[in-house]
Coordinates of C-alpha atoms in Angstrom, one line a residue:
X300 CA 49.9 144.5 137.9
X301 CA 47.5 143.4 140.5
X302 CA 46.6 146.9 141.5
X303 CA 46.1 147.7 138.2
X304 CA 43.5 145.3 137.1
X305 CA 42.0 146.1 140.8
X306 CA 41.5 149.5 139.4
X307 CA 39.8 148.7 136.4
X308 CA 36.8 147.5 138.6
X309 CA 36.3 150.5 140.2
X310 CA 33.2 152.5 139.3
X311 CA 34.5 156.2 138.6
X312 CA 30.5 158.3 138.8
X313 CA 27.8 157.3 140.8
X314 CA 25.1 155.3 139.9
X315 CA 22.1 156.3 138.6
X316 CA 18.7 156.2 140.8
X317 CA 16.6 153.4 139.7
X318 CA 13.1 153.5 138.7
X319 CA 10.5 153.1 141.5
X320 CA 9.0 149.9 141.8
X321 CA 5.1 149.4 140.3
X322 CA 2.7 150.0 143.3
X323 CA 1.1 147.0 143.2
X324 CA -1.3 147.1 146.4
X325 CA -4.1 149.6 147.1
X326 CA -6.9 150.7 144.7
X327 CA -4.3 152.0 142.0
X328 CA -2.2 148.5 142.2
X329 CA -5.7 146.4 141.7
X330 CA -6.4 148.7 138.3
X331 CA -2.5 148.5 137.7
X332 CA -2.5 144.2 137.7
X333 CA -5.8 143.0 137.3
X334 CA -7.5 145.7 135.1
X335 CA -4.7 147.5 132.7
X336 CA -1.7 145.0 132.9
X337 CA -2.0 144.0 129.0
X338 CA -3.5 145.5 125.6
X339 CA -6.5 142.1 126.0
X340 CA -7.3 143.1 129.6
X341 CA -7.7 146.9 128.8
X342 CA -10.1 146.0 126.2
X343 CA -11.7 143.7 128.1
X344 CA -12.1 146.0 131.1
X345 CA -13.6 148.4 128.5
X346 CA -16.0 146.1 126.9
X347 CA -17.1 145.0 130.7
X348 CA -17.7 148.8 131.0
X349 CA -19.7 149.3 128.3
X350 CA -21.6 146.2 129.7
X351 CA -22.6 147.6 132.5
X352 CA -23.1 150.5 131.9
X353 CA -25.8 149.2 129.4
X354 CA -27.4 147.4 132.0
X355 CA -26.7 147.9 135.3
X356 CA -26.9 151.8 134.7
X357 CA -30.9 151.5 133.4
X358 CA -31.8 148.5 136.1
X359 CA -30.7 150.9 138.9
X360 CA -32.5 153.4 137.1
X361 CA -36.3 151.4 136.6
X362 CA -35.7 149.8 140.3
X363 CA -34.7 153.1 142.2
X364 CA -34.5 156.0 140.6
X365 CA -37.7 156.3 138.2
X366 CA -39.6 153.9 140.6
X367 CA -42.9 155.0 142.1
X368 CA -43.0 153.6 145.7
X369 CA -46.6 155.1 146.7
X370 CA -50.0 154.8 145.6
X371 CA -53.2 152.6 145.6
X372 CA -54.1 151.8 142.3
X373 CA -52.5 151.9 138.2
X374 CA -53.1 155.5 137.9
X375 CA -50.1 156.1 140.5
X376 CA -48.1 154.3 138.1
X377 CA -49.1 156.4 134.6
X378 CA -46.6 158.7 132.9
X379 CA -48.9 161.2 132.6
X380 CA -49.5 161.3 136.7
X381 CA -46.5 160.9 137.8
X382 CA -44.7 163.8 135.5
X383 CA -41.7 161.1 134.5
X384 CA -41.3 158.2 132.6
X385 CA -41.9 155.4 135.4
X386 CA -39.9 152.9 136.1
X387 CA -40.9 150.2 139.0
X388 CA -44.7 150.4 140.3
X389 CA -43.9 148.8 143.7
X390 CA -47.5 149.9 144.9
X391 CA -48.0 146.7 142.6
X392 CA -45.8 144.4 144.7
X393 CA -47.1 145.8 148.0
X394 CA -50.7 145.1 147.1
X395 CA -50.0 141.8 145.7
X396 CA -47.1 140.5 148.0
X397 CA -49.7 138.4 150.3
X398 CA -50.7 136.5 147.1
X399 CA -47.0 135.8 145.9
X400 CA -46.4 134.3 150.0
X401 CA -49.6 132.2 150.5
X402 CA -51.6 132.4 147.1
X403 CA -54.7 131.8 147.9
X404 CA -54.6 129.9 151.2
X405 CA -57.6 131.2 153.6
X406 CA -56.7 134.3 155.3
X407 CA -58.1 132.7 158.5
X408 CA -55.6 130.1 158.6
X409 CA -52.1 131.5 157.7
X410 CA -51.3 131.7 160.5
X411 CA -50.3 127.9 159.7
X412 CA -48.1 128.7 157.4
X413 CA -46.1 131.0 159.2
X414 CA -46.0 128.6 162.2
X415 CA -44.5 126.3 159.6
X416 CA -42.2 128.7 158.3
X417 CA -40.8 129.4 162.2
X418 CA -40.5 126.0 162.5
X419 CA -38.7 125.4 159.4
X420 CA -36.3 127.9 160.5
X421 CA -36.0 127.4 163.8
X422 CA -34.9 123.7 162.8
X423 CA -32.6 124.6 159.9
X424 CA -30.6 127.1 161.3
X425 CA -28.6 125.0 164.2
X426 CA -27.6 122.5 161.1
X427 CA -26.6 125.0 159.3
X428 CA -23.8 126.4 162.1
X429 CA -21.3 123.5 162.7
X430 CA -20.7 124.7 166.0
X431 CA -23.7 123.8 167.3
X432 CA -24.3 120.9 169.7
X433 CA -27.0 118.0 169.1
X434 CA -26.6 117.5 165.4
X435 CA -27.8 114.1 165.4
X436 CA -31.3 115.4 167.5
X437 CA -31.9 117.8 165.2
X438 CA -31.4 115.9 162.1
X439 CA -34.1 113.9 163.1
X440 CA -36.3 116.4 164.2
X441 CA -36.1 118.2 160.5
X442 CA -36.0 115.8 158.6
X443 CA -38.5 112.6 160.5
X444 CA -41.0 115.1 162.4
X445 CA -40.9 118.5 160.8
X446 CA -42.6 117.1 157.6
X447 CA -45.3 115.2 159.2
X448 CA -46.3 118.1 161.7
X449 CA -45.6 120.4 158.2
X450 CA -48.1 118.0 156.5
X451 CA -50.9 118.2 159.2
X452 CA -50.0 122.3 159.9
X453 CA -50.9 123.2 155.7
X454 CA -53.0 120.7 155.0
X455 CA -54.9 119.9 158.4
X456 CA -57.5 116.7 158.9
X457 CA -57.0 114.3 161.4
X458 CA -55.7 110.8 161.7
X459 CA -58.3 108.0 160.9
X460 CA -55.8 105.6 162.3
X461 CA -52.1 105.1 163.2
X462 CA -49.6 102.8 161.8
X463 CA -51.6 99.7 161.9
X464 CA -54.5 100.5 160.0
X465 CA -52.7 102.6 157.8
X466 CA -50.8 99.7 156.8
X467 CA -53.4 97.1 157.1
X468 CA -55.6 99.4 154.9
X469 CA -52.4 99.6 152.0
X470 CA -51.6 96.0 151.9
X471 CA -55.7 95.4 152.0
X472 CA -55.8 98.0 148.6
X473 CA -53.0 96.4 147.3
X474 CA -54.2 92.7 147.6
X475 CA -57.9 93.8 146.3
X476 CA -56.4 95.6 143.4
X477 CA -54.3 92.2 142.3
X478 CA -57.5 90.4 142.9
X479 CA -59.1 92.6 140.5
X480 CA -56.6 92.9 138.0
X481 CA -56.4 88.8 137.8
X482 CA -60.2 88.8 137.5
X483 CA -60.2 91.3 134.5
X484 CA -57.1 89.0 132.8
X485 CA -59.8 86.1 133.3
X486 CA -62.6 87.7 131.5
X487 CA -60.4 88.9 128.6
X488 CA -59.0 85.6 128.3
X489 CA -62.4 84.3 127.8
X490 CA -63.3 86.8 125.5
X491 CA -60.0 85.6 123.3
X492 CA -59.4 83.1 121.2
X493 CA -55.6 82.8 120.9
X494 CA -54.2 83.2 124.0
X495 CA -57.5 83.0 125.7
X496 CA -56.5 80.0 127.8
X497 CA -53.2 81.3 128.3
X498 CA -54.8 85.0 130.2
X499 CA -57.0 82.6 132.0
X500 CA -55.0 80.2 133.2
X501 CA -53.0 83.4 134.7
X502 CA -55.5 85.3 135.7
X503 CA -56.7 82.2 138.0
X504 CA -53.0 82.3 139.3
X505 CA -53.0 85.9 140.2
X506 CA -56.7 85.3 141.9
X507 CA -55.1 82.4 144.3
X508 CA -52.1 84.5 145.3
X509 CA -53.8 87.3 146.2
X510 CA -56.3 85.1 148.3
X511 CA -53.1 83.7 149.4
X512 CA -51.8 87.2 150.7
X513 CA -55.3 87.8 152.3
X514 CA -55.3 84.8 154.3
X515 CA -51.5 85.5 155.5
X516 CA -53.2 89.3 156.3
X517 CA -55.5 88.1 158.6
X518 CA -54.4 88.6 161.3
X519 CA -53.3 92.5 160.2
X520 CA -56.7 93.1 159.3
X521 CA -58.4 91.8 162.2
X522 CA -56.1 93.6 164.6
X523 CA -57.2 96.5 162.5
X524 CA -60.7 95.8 162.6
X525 CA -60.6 95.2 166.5
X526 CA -58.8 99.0 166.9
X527 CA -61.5 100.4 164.6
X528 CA -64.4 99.0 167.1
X529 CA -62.6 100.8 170.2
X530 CA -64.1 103.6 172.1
X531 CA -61.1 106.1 170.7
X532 CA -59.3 104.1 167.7
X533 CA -56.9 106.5 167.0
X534 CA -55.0 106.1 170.5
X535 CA -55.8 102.7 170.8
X536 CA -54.3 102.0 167.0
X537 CA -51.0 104.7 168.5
X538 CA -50.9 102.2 171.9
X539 CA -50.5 99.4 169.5
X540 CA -48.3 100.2 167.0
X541 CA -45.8 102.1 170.1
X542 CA -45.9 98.5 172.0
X543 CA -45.1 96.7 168.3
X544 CA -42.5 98.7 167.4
X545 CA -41.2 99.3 170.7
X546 CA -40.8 95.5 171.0
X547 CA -39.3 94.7 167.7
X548 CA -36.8 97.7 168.5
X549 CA -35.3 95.9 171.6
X550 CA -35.7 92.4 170.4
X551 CA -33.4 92.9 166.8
X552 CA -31.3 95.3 169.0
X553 CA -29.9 92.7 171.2
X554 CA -32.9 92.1 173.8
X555 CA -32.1 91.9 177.4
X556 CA -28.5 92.1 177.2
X557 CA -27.8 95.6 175.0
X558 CA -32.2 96.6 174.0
X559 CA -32.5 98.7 177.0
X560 CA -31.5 102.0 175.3
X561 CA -32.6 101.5 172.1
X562 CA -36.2 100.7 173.9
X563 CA -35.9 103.6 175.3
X564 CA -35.3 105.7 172.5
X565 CA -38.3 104.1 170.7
X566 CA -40.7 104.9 174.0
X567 CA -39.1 108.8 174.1
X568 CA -40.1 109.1 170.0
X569 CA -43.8 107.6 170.2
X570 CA -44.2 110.0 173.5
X571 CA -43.2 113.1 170.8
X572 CA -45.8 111.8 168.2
X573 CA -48.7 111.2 170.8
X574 CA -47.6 114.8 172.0
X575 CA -47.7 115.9 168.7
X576 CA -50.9 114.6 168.0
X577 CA -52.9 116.0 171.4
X578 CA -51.4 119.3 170.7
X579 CA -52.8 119.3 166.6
X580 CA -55.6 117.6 167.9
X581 CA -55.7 114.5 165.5
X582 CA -57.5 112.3 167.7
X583 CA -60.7 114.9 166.8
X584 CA -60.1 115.5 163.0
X585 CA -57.1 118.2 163.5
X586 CA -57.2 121.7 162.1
X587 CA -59.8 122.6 158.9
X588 CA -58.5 121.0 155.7
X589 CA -57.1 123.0 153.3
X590 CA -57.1 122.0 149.7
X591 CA -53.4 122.2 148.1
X592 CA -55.6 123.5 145.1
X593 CA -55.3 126.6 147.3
X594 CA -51.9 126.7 147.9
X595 CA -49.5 129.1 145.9
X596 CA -46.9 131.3 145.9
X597 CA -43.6 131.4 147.6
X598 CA -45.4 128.0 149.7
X599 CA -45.3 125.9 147.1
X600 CA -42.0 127.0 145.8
X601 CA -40.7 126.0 148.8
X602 CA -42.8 123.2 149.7
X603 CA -41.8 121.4 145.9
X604 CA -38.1 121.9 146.4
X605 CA -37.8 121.7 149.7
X606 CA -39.5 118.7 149.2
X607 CA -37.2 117.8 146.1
X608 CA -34.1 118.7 147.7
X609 CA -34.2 116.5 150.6
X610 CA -36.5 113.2 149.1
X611 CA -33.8 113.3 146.0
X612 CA -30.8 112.8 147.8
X613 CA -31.5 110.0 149.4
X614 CA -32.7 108.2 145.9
X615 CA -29.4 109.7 144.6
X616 CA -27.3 107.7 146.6
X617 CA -28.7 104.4 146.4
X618 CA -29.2 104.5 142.7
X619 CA -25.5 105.7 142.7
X620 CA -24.7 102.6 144.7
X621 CA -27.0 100.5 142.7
X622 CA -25.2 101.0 139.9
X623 CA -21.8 100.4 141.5
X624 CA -23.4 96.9 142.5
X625 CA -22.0 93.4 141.7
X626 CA -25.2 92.3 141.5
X627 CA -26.6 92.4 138.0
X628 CA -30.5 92.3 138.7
X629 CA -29.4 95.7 141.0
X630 CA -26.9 97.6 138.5
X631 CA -29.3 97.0 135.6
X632 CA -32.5 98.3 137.5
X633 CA -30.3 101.3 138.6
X634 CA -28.6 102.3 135.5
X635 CA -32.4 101.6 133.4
X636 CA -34.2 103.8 136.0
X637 CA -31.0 106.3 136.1
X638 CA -31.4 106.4 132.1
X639 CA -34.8 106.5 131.7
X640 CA -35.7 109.7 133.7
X641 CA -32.2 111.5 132.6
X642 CA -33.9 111.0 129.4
X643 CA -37.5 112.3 129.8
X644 CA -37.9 116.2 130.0
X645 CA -39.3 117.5 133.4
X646 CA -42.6 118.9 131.6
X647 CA -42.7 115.5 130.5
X648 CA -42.8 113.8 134.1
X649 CA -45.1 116.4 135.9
X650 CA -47.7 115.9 133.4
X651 CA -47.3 112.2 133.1
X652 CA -47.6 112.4 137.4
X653 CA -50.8 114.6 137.4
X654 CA -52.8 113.2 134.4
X655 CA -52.0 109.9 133.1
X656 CA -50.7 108.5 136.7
X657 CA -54.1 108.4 137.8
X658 CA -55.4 106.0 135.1
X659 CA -53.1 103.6 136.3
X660 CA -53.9 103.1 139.9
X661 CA -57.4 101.5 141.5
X662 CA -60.7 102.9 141.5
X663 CA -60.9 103.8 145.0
X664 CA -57.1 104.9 145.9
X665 CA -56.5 108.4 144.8
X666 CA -53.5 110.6 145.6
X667 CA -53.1 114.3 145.8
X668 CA -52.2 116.5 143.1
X669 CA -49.2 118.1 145.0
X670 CA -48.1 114.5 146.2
X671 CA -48.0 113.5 142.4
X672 CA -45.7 116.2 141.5
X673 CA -43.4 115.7 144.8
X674 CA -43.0 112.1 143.6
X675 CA -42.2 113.0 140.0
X676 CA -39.8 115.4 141.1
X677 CA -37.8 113.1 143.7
X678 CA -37.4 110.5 141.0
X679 CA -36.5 113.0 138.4
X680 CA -34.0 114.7 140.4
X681 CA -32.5 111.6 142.4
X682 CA -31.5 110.4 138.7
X683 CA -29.3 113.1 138.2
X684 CA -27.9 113.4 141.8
X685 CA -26.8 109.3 141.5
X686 CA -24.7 110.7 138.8
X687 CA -23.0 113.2 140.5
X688 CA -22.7 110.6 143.6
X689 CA -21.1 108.2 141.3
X690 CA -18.7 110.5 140.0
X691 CA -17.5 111.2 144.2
X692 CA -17.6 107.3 144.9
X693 CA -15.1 107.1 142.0
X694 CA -13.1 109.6 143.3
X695 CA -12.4 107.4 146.1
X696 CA -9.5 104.9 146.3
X697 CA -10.4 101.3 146.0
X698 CA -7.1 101.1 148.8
X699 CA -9.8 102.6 151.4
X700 CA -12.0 99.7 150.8
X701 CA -10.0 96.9 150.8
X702 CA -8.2 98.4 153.8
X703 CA -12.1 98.8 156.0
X704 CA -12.7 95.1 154.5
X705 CA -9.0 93.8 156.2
X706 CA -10.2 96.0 159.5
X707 CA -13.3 93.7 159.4
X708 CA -15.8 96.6 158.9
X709 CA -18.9 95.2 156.6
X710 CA -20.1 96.7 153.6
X711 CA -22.3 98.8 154.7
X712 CA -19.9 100.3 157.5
X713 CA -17.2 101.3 155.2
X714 CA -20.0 102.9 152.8
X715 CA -21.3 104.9 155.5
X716 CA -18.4 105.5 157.5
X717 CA -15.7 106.0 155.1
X718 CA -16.6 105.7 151.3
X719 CA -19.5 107.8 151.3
X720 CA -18.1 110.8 153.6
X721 CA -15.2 110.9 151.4
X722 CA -17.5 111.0 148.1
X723 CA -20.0 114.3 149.0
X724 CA -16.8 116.1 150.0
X725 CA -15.7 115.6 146.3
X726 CA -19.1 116.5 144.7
X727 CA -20.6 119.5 147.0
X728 CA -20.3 121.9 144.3
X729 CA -22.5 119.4 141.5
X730 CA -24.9 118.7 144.6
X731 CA -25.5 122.3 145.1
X732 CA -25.4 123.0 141.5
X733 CA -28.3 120.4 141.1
X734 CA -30.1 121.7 144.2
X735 CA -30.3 125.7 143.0
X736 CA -31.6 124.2 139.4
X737 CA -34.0 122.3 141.1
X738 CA -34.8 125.5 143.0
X739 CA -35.3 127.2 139.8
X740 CA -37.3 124.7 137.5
X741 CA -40.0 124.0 140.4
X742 CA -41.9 127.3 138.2
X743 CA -42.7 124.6 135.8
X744 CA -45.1 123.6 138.2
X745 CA -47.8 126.2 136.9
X746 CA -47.9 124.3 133.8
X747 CA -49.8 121.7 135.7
X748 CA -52.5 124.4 137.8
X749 CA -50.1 124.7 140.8
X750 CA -50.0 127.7 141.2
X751 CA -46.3 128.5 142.6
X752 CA -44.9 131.8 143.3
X753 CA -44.1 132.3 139.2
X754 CA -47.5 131.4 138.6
X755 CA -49.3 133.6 141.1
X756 CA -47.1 136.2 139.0
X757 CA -48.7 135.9 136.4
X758 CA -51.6 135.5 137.3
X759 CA -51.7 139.2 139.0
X760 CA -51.0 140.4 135.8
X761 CA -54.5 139.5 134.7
X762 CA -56.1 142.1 137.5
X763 CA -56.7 145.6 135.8
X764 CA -56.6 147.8 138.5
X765 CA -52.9 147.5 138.2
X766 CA -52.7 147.0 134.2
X767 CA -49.9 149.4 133.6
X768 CA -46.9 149.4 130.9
X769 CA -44.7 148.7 133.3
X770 CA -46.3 145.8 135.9
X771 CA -45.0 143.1 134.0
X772 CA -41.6 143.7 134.3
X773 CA -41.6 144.7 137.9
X774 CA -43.3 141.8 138.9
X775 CA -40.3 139.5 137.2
X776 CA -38.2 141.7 138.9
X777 CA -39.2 141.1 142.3
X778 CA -39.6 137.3 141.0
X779 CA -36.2 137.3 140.2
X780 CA -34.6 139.1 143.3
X781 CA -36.5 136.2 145.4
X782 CA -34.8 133.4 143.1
X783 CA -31.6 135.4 143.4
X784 CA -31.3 135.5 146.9
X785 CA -32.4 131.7 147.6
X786 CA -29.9 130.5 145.0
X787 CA -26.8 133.1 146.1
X788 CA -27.3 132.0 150.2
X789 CA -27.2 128.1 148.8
X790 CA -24.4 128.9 146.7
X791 CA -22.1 130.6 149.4
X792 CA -23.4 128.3 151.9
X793 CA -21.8 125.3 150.1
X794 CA -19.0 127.4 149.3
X795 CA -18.6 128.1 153.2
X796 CA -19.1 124.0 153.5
X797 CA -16.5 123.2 151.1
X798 CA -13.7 125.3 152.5
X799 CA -14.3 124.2 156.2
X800 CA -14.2 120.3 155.0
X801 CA -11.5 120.9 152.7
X802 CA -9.1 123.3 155.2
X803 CA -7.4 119.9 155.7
X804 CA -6.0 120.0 152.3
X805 CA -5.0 123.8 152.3
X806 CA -1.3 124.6 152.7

């Protein structure tokens, strides 16, 4: 019986050859899975076809193929001259490619602007490779001393004075123009009826403490005054304010016990500026000035995000940690000022920072027209990158706190050395996000007559000898491929960032 039901298990013909299994690798696997797996995605694939072949195929064609690469002036770029319909006239761009760089910065001096350029990049670079030694040195060097040897390279002049006078000579403004502003509420309190006694009875209030902050400034202003009578005030003003700040540094860094290397340190940075400062030669009125009037171009592109990117940041984060605050006079000034520019357009702030900022400051102070639209942009974007900090710093485990707090670290160690780390590894991709749309909207400059490298566009456009059907759209074109390749190389850049801070977390 046994055998019997053995034998009725036992296959009697062979079996049949099974079907080979789907290639899934190689070119034919990749249209096999990921183009033609499903009725949707062979549509779709055909629809992204169509796409490109609507676009893609005639871009090639107006940037390569029907391009005209030669010639000196719009008749290269005619039809009827060059026996095709024309597609690119990059004679245009050659002839005009020193305006989009430097706009119209005197040809006798860019060779500042390139210096700065090096610079820039010689500086950059070693962050931007982690492997690199001396992080912390060149940090410092891009961020503290490129800008001010930037500032004097584009702009030249010379130093009137150093950090004495400059300061004695703000706090002096700032004291005359509460002086003056108390004598004005004084007058039109006089002039008043109803609350006339009121305006002057606080008007004579803001008189006396501003006489009171002069008489505290004395000795500022005579030390100032003492420097200006010297032989050469600039190095005697540099002398002074190293041997100040020098002092200060080792006294609040524990004096003669543990000051010795921060003095140091302080003596090695004021040799760098002096250095810096013989070598421009600021002592003598520097290089010729150069208004930013005539900068343009790819300059101030980079100059006003540059500028953006690196000023807003640092707002960012304390006006994301502002608004964490358990103070309320801090959380509400953060979270109005947060609000309050989130709400106002960008168009909005650069004009209010060029033409109505101007009416509100004193007579005699008067700040440039670039600087005003630096400033608005830092404040703009630093609103919206303290909401992308706060969203990191929420990220992070209140346990990590409270566990620094029981290791005895202070508030401000844990921020820096644990909270905040943790918090821009979370929020690299907004950062960056916030960064290449700050990139892009610095063309809203030219609204304001700065011209940047959008504006110097469009301004070609104007010069006939290269009116020709198709200028305008090559000159967007090249536009767009600069703007392209500035936003793509941040882009992967933070993409590269993100993986290598994140490879902890891969399994």
């Amino acid at each position: 019986m046994s055998d019997l039901a053995a034998a009725s298990f036992v296959r009697g013909e062979i079996v049949p050859e099974r079907a080979a299994p789907i290639k899934t690798t190689g070119f034919v696997g990749f249209l096999r899975t990921r183009l033609f797996n499903s009725p949707t995605s062979i549509l779709l694939t055909l629809a992204s076809l169509l796409l490109l072949w609507f676009t893609v195929v005639p871009a090639i064609r107006f940037l390569l193929v029907d391009a005209v690469w030669r010639g000196t002036d719009r008749s290269a770029c005619l039809p009827e001259n060059a026996g095709h319909a024309v597609g690119a006239c990059w004679p245009y761009v050659h002839a005009k490619f020193i305006q989009f760089i430097y706009g119209f910065y005197p040809q006798a001096e860019r060779w500042r602007v390139n210096l700065t350029f090096i610079l820039a990049t010689l500086l950059l670079l070693p962050l931007l490779i982690p492997r690199l030694p001396a992080k912390g040195i060149n940090a410092g060097l891009f961020f503290v001393a490129f800008p001010v040897i930037a500032f004097f390279l584009l702009r030249g002049g010379g130093l009137g004075g150093f950090g004495i006078s400059w300061l004695a000579g703000l706090l002096s403004g700032l004291t005359d123009s509460i002086s003056e502003a108390g004598r004005k509420l004084t007058n039109a309190g006089e002039a008043t009826e109803a609350v006339g006694p009121m305006l002057v009875w606080l008007g004579k209030l803001v008189v006396l403490l501003s006489t009171a902050v002069s008489f505290l400034l004395w000795p500022l202003t005579w030390l100032r005054d003492q420097i200006q009578a010297s032989p050469r005030p600039v190095w005697t003003d540099f002398a002074a304010t190293a041997i100040i700040a020098s002092v200060l540094v080792f006294v609040f860094n524990g004096g003669i016990r543990d000051g010795w290397r921060s003095l140091i340190a302080s003596l090695v940075v004021f040799a760098g500026i002096g250095a810096v400062i013989a070598a421009l030669g600021l002592d003598h009125g520097g290089l010729p000035v150069v208004d930013t009037r005539l900068w343009g171009g790819l300059l101030v592109t980079l100059v006003v995000s540059v500028t953006g990117i690196v000023t807003s940041m640092p707002v960012g984060i304390a006006l994301a940690l502002g608004r964490r605050s358990t103070i309320p006079l801090i959380r509400i000034f953060s979270v109005a000022f947060i609000e309050f520019w989130r709400g106002v357009p960008l168009i909005t702030v650069l004009f209010f920072a060029t033409y109505m900022l101007p009416l509100f400051l004193p007579g005699n102070f008067t700040v440039d027209g670039l600087v005003r639209v630096l400033i608005g942009i830092a404040l703009f974007a630093g609103a919206y990158n303290a909401e992308v900090v706060r969203g990191g710093l929420l990220a992070i485990p209140r346990g990590q706190a409270e566990a620094a707090s029981a290791l005895g670290l202070s508030y401000w160690k844990t921020t820096a050395l644990i909270v905040m780390p943790q918090a821009l590894r979370h929020v690299i991709p907004g950062l960056v996000n916030s960064f290449i749309a700050l990139f892009k909207d610095t063309s809203l400059v030219s609204i304001v007559a700065l011209f940047d490298l959008l504006g110097q566009l469009r301004a070609s456009f104007a010069d006939p000898v290269w009116s020709t059907p198709t200028t305008l759209f090559t000159g967007f074109a090249f536009a767009g491929m600069i703007y392209f390749v500035f936003c793509f190389a941040m882009s992967r850049y933070s993409l590269f960032v993100e993986h290598r801070l994140n490879a902890h977390r891969r399994s």
